CSV table of C-alpha atoms in Angstrom, one decimal:
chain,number,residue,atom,x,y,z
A,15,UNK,CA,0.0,0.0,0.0
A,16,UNK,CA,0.2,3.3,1.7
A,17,UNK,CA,3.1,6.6,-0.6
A,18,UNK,CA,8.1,13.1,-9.0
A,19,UNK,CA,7.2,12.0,-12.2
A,20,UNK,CA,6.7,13.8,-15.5
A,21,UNK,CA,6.9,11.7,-19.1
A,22,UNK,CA,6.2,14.3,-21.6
A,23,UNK,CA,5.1,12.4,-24.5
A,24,UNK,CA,7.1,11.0,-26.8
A,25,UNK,CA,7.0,11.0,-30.3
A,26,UNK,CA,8.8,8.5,-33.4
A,27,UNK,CA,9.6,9.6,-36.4
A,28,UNK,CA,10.1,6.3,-37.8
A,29,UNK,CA,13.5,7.0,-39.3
A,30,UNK,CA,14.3,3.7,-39.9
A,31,UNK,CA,17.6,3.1,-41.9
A,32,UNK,CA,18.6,0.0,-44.0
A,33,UNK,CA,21.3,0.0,-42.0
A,34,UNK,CA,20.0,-1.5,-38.6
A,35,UNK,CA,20.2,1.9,-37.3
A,36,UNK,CA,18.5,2.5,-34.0
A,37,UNK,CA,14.8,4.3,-34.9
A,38,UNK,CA,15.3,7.9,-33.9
A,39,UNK,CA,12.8,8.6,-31.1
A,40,UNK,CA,12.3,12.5,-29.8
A,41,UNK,CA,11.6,12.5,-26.1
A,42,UNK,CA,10.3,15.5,-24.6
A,43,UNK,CA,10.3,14.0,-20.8
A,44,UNK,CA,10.9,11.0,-19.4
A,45,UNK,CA,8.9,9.6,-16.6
A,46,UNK,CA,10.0,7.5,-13.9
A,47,UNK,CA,8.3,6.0,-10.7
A,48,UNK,CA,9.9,4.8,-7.4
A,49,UNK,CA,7.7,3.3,-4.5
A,50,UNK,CA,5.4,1.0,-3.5
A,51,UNK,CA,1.7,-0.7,-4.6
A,52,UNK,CA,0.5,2.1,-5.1
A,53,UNK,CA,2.8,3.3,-8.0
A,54,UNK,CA,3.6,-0.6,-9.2
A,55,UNK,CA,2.9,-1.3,-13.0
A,56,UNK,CA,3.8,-4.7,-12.4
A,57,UNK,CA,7.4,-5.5,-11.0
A,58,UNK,CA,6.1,-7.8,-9.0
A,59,UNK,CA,4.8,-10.2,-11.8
A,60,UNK,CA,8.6,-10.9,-12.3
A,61,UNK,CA,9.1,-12.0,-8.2
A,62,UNK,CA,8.9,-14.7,-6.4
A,63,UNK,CA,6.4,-13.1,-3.9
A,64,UNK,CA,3.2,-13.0,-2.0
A,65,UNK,CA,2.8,-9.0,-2.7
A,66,UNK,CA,1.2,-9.4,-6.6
A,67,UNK,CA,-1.5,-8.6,-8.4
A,68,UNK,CA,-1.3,-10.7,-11.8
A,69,UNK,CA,-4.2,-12.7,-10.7
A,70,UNK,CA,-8.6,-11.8,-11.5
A,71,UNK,CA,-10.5,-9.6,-10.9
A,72,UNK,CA,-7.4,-7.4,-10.7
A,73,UNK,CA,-7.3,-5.2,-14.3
A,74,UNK,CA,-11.3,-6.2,-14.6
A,75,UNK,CA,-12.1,-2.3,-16.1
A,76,UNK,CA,-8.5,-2.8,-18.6
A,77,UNK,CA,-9.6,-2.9,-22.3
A,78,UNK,CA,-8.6,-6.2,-22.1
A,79,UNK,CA,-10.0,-7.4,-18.8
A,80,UNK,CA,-6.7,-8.9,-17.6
A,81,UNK,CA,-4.4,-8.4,-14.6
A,82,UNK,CA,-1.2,-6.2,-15.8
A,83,UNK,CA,0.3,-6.2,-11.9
A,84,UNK,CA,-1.7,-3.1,-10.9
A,85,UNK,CA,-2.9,-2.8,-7.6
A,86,UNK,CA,-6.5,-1.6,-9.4
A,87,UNK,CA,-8.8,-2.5,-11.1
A,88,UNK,CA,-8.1,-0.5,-14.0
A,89,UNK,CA,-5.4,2.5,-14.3
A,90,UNK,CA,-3.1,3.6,-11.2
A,91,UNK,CA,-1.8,7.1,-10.5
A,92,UNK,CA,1.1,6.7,-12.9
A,93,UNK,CA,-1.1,5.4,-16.2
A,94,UNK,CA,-3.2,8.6,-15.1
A,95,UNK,CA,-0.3,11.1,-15.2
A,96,UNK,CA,0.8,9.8,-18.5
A,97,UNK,CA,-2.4,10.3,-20.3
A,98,UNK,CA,-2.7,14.2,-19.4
A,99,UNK,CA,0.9,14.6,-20.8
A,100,UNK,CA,0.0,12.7,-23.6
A,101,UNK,CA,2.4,9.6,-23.3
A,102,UNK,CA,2.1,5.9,-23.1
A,103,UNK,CA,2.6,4.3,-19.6
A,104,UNK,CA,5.8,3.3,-18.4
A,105,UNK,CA,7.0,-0.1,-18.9
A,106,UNK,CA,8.0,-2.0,-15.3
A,107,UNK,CA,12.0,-2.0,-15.3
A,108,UNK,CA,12.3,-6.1,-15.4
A,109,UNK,CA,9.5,-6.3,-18.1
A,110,UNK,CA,11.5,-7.6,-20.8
A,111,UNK,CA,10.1,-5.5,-23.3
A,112,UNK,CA,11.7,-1.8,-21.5
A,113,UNK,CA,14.7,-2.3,-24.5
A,114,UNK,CA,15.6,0.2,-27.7
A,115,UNK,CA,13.5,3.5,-28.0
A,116,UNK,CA,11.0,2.5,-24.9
A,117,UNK,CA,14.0,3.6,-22.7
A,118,UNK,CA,13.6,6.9,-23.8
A,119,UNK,CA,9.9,7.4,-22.1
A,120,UNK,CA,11.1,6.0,-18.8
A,121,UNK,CA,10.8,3.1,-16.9
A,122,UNK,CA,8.6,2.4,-13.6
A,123,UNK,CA,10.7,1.0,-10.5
A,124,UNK,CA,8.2,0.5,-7.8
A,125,UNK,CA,7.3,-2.7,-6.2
A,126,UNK,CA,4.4,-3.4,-3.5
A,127,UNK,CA,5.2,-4.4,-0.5
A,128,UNK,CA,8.7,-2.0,0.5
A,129,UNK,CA,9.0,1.3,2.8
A,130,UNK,CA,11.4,3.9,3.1
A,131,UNK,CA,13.3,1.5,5.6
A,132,UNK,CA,15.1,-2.1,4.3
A,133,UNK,CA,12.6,-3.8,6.9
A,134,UNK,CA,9.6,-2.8,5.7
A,135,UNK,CA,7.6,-5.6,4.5
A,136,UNK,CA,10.1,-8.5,5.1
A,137,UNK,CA,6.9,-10.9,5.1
A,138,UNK,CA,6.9,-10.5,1.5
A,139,UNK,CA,10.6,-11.7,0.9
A,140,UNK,CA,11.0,-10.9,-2.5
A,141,UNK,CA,10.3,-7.4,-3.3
A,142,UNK,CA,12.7,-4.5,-4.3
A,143,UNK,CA,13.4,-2.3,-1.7
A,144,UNK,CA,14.5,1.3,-2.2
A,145,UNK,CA,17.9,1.0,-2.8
A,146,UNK,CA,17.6,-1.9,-5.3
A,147,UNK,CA,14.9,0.5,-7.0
A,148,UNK,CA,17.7,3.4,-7.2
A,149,UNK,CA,20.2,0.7,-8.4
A,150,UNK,CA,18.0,0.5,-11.0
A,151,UNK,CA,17.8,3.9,-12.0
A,152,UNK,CA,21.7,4.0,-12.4
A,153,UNK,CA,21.6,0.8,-14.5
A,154,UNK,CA,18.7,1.9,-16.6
A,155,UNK,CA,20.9,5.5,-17.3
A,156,UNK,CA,24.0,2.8,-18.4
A,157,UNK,CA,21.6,1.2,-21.0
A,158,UNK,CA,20.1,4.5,-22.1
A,159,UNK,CA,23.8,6.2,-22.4
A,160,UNK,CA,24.3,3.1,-24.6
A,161,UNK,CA,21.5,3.7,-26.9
A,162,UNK,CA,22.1,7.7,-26.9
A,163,UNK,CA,25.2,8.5,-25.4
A,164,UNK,CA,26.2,10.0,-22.1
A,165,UNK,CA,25.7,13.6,-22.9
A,166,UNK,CA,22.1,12.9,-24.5
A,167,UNK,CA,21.1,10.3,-21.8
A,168,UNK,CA,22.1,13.0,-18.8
A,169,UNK,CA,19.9,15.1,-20.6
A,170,UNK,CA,16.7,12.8,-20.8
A,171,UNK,CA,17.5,11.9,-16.7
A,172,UNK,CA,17.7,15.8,-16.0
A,173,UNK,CA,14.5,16.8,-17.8
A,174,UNK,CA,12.3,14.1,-16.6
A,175,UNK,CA,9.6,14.1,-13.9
A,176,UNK,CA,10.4,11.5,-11.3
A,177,UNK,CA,7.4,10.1,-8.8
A,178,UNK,CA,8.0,8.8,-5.3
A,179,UNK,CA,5.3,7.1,-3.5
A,180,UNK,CA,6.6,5.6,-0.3
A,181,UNK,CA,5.9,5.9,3.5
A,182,UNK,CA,2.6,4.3,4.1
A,183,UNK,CA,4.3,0.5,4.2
A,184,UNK,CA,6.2,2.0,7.0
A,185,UNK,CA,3.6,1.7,9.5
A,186,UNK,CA,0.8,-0.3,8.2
A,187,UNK,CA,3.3,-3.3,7.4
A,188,UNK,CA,6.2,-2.4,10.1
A,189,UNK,CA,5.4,-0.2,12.8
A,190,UNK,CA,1.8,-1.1,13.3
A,191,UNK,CA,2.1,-4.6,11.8
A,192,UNK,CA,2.0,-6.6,15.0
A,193,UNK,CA,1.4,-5.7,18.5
A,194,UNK,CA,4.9,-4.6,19.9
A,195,UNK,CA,6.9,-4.8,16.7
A,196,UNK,CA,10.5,-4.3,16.8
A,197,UNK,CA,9.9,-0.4,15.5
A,198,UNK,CA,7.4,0.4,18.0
A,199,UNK,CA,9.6,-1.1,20.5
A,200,UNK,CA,12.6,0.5,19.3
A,201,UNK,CA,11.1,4.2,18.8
A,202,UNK,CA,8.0,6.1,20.0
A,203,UNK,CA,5.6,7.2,17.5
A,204,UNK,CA,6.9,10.5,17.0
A,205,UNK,CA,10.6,9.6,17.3
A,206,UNK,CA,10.0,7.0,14.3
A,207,UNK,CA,8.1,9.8,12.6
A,208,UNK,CA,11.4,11.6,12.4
A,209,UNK,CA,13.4,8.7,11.6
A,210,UNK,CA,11.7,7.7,8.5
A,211,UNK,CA,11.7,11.5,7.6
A,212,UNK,CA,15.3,11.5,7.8
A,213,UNK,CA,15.8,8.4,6.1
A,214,UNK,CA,13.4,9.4,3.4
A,215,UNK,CA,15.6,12.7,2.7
A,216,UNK,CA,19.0,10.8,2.0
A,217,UNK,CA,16.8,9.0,-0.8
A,218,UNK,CA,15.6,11.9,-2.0
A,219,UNK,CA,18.8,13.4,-1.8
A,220,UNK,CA,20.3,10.2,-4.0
A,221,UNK,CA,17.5,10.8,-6.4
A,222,UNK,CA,19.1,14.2,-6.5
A,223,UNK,CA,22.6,12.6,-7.1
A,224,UNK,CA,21.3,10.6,-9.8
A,225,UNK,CA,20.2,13.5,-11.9
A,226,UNK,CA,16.5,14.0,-10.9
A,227,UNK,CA,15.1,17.8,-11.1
A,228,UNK,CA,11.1,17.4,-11.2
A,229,UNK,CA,10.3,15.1,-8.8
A,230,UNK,CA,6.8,14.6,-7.5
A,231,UNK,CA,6.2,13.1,-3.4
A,232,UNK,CA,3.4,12.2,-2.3
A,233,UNK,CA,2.7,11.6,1.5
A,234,UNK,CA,0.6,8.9,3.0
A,235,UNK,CA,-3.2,8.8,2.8
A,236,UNK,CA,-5.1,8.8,5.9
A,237,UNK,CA,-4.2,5.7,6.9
A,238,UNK,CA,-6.2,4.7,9.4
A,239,UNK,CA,-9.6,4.8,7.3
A,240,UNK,CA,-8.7,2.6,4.8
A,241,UNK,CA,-10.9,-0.9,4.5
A,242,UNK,CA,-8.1,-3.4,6.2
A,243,UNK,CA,-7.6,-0.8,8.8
A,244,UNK,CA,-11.2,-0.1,9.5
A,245,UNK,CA,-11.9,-3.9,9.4
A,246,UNK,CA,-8.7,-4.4,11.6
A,247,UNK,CA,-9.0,-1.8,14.2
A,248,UNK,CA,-12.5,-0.2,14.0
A,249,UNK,CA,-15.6,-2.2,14.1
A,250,UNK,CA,-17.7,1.2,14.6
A,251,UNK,CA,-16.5,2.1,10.9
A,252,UNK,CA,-14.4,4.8,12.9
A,253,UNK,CA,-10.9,5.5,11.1
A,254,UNK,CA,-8.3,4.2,13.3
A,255,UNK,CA,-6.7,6.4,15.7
A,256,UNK,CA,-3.5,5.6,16.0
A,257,UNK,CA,-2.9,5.8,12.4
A,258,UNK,CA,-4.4,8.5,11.9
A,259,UNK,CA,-2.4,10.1,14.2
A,260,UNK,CA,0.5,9.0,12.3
A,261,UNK,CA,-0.3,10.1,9.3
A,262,UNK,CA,-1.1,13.5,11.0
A,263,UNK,CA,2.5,13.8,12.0
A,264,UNK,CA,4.0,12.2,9.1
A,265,UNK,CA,3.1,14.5,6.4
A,266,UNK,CA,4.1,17.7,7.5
A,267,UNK,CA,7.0,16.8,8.5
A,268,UNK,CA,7.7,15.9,4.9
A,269,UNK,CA,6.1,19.0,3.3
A,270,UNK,CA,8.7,20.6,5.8
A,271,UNK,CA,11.8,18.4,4.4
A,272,UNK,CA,10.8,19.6,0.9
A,273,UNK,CA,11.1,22.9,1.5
A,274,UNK,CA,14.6,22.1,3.5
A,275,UNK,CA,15.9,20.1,0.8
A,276,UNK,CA,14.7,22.8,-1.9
A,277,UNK,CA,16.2,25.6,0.1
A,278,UNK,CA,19.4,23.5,0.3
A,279,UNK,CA,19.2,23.4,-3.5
A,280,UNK,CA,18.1,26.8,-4.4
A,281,UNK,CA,15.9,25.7,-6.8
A,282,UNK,CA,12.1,23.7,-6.5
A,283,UNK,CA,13.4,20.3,-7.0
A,284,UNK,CA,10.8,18.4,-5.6
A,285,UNK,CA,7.0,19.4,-4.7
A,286,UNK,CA,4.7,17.3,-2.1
A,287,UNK,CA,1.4,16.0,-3.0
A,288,UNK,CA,-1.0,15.7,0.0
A,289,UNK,CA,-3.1,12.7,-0.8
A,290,UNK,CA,-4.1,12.5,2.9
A,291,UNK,CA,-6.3,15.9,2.2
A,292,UNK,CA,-7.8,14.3,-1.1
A,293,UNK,CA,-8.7,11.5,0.3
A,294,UNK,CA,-9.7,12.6,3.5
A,295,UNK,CA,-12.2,14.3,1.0
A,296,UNK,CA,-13.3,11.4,-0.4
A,297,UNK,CA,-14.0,9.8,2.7
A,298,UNK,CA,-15.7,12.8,4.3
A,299,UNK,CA,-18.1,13.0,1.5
A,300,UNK,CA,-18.0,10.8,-1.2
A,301,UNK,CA,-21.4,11.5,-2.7
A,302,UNK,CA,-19.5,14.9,-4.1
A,303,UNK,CA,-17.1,13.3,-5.8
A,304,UNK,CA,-19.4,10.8,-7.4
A,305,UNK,CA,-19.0,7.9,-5.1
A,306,UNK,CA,-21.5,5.8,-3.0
A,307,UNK,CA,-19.0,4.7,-0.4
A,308,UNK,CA,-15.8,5.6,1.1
A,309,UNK,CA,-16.0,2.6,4.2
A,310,UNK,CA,-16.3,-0.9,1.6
A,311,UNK,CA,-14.1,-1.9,-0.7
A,312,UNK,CA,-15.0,-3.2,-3.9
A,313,UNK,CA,-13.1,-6.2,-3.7
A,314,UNK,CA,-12.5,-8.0,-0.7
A,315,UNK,CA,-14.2,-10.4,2.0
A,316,UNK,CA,-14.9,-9.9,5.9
A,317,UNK,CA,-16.3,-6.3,7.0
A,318,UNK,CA,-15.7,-3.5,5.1
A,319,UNK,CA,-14.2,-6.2,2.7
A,320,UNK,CA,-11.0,-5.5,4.0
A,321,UNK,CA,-9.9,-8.8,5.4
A,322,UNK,CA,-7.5,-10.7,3.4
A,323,UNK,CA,-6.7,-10.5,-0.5
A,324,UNK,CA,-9.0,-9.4,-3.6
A,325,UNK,CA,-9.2,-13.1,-5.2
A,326,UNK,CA,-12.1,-14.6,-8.0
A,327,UNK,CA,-13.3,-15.9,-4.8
A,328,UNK,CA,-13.6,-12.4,-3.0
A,329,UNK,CA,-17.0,-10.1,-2.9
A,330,UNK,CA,-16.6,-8.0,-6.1
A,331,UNK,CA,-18.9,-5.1,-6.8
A,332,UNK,CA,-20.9,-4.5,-9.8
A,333,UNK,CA,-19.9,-0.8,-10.0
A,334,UNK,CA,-16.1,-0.1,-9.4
A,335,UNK,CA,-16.3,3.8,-10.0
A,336,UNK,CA,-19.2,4.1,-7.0
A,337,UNK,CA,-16.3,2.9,-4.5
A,338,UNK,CA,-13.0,4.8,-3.9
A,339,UNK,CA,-11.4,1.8,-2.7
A,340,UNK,CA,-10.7,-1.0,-4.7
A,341,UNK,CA,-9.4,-3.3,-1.9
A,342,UNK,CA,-8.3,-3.4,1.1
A,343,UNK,CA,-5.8,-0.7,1.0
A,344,UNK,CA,-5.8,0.4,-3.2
A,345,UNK,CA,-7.9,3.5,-4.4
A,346,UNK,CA,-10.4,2.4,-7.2
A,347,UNK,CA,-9.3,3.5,-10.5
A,348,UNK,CA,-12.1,6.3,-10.6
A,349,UNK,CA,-10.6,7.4,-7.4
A,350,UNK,CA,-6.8,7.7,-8.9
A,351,UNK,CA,-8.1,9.8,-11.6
A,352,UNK,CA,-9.7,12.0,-9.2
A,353,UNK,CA,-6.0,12.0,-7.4
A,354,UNK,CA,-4.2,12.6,-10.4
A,355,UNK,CA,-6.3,15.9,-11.2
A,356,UNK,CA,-5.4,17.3,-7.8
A,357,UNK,CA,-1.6,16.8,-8.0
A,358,UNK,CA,-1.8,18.2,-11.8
A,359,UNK,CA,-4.0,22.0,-10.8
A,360,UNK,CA,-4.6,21.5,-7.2
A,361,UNK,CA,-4.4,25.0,-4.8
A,362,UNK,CA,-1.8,25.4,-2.0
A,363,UNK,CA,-4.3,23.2,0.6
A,364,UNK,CA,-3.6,19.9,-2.1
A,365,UNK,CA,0.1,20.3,-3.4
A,366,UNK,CA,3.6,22.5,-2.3
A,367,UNK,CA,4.9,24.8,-3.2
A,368,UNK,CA,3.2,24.6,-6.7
A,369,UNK,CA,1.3,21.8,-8.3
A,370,UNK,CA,2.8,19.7,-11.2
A,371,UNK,CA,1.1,21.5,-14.1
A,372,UNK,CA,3.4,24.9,-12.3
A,373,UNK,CA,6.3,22.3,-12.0
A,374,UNK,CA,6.0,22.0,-15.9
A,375,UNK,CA,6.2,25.1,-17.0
A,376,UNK,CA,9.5,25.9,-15.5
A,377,UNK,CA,12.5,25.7,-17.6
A,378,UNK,CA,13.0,22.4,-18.4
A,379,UNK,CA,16.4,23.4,-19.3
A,380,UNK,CA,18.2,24.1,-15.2
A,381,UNK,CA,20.8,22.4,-14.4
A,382,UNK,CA,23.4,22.5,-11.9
C-alpha cells in the first residue's frame, strides 16, 4: 500500500535506416516512478512473492479485462499522469520489453510491499526495496547512455519528472504490523516519525545525485480509514486512531523536508502532493465526488471487505467507480483519476509549493 514524475510524451519519427540503425525517437520527458503498490505497473509479476497482483478480478475495467500487476482494477496514478501529458505508460523496469527506444519514455521501478526503511515488508521476501529500486535507476541511465550516449542520456534523466510514492508500508506493514513490533519497540511514535523522515531525505537526496530535477512526493493517505484498517482496528467504521495520528505527524514533517531540501538546492526540486487531504475528502463526503462509499471496498471479504486478499473468490462489486477503494488498501481507479487531477491543478491546501502543471512550466532546461 500506503506513498516526481513527469513523461512528456514521446514521439517516433520512424526514421528507420537499412542499415539497422536505432529508430530515432524525440523525447520531450521521461517519466520514472519509485515506490510502492500504489505506484507498481507490475514489477512484482517478475518476483517470487506473495505481494502481486497478476491474478482476476485485478485489471477487470482494462480494455482487455486482464491483470497487468496493478494494484486496481483498471489504471493507477502513474497510467493517469501519462495520459494528461499525452504519453504511453511506463514499462516496469524487469519487463522484458523496456529495451531500444521505450528507454527513452522511462521506466517504472516500484514494487508493493517496500518502505522507506530495508525492513519494511520483510513478510513479502522478494520485493525491491528502495535502494535496489535506485540501483535500477543508475543501471537503466547505463543502457540508455548506450543507446544515446552519455551527454544525451544526462539530458533525458535531468528533464524528466520523477514520482515517489513511499511511507505508508512503513507503519501499516512495520510499525503497526503486529502488537509490539521491533519499531514500535525501538522508537516512539513521533521519534519513528522523524526517523523515517530522515531516512526518506538521504533518498531523495540520492534521487538528486542521480540526476533528478522534477520530482513529485506524495505523503501517506489517511491511513487509518482505509478498509483493512477499519476492518482491523474499528468495528464502529471509525478511522483508526493511532494511524491516523501517524499520518497526521508524518506528512508535515515531509512537506517541511521539501522545502529544506529545496532551500538547500536553491531551486524547486521536488514538490509534495498531499493525498491524505484528497482522500480525507473522499471519505468525508464521497457522494460529491461521485461515489456511493468511502468505508467498503470493492473487492474483498470480511467487514468493510477489507480482510484478506481481492481473489475470483472475493465479494466484487458491480460498479467499481461508485467505490473509492478497490481493496483493502488500493484506491479504485475512478478514485486515482480523481487524485491525479489534484496533483496536476490543485491549490496550496492539495500540493507545495506549486502543483505539477506549475512544476511543468518551469524551464525544463536548469541544471546545476
Amino acid at each position: 500500500m500506503a506513498s516526481s514524475i513527469v513523461f512528456v510524451s514521446w514521439m517516433v519519427f520512424g526514421l528507420v535506416m537499412a542499415t539497422n540503425s536505432t529508430t530515432q525517437v524525440e523525447a520531450a520527458r521521461a517519466f520514472f516512478v519509485f515506490g510502492d503498490s500504489l505506484v507498481d505497473n507490475g514489477n512484482n509479476n517478475f518476483l517470487v512473492t506473495t505481494a502481486r497482483a497478476d491474478s482476476p478480478p485485478y485489471g477487470i475495467d482494462t480494455p482487455n479485462r486482464r491483470p497487468t500487476g496493478r494494484f486496481s482494477n483498471g489504471k493507477n496514478i502513474p497510467d493517469f499522469i501519462s495520459e494528461a501529458l499525452g504519453s504511453v505508460p511506463t514499462l516496469p523496469y524487469l519487463s522484458p520489453e523496456l529495451k531500444g527506444d521505450r528507454l527513452l519514455v522511462g521506466a517504472n521501478f516500484a514494487s508493493a510491499g517496500i518502505g522507506i526503511l530495508n525492513d519494511t515488508g520483510v513478510q513479502f521476501i522478494n520485493i525491491i526495496r528502495m535502494y535496489k529500486q535506485l540501483k535500477y535507476f543508475e543501471q537503466y541511465q547505463a543502457r540508455l547512455a548506450d543507446l544515446v550516449g552519455y551527454g544525451q542520456a544526462q539530458q533525458i534523466v535531468n528533464n524528466a519528472l520523477v514520482l515517489i510514492t513511499v511511507g505508508g508500508n512503513d507503519f501499516v506493514n512495520n510499525y503497526y504490523l503486529i502488537p509490539f513490533s521491533p519499531r514500535s519497540r525501538q522508537f516512539s511514535l513521533p521519534d519513528y516519525v522523524r526517523y523515517l523522515i530522515s531516512e526518506y531525505r538521504k533518498l531523495l537526496m540520492r534521487l538528486y545525485d542521480l540526476g533528478a530535477r522534477k520530482v513529485l512526493v506524495t505523503g501517506t493517505g489517511p491511513m487509518g480509514c482505509v478498509p483493512a484498517e477499519l476492518a482491523m482496528r474499528s468495528p464502529g467504521g471509525q478511522c483508526a486512531a493511532e494511524l491516523q495520528r501517524a499520518a497526521a505527524l508524518y506528512n508535515p514533517q515531509l512537506v517541511d523536508m521539501i522545502h529544506e531540501l529545496n532551500s538547500q538546492y536553491g531551486s524547486n526540486i521536488f514538490i509534495a502532493a498531499n493525498t491524505q487531504q484528497q482522500t480525507t475528502d473522499f471519505i468525508n463526503d464521497p457522494a460529491a465526488y461521485g461515489f456511493t462509499t468511502s468505508k467498503v471496498a470493492c473487492c474483498g471479504q470480511g467487514p468493510y471487505n477489507g480482510l484478506g486478499l481481492c481473489t475470483v473468490v472475493s465479494n466484487l462489486c458491480p460498479n467499481r467507480d461508485a467505490y473509492v477503494f478497490w481493496d483493502a488498501f488500493h484506491p479504485s481507479e475512478k478514485a486515482n483519476g480523481i487524485i491525479v487531477d489534484m496533483i496536476l491543478s490543485g491549490s496550496a491546501n492539495y500540493m507545495s509549493p506549486m502543483n505539477l502543471s506549475s512544476l511543468l512550466a518551469l524551464d525544463t532546461k536548469t541544471r546545476t
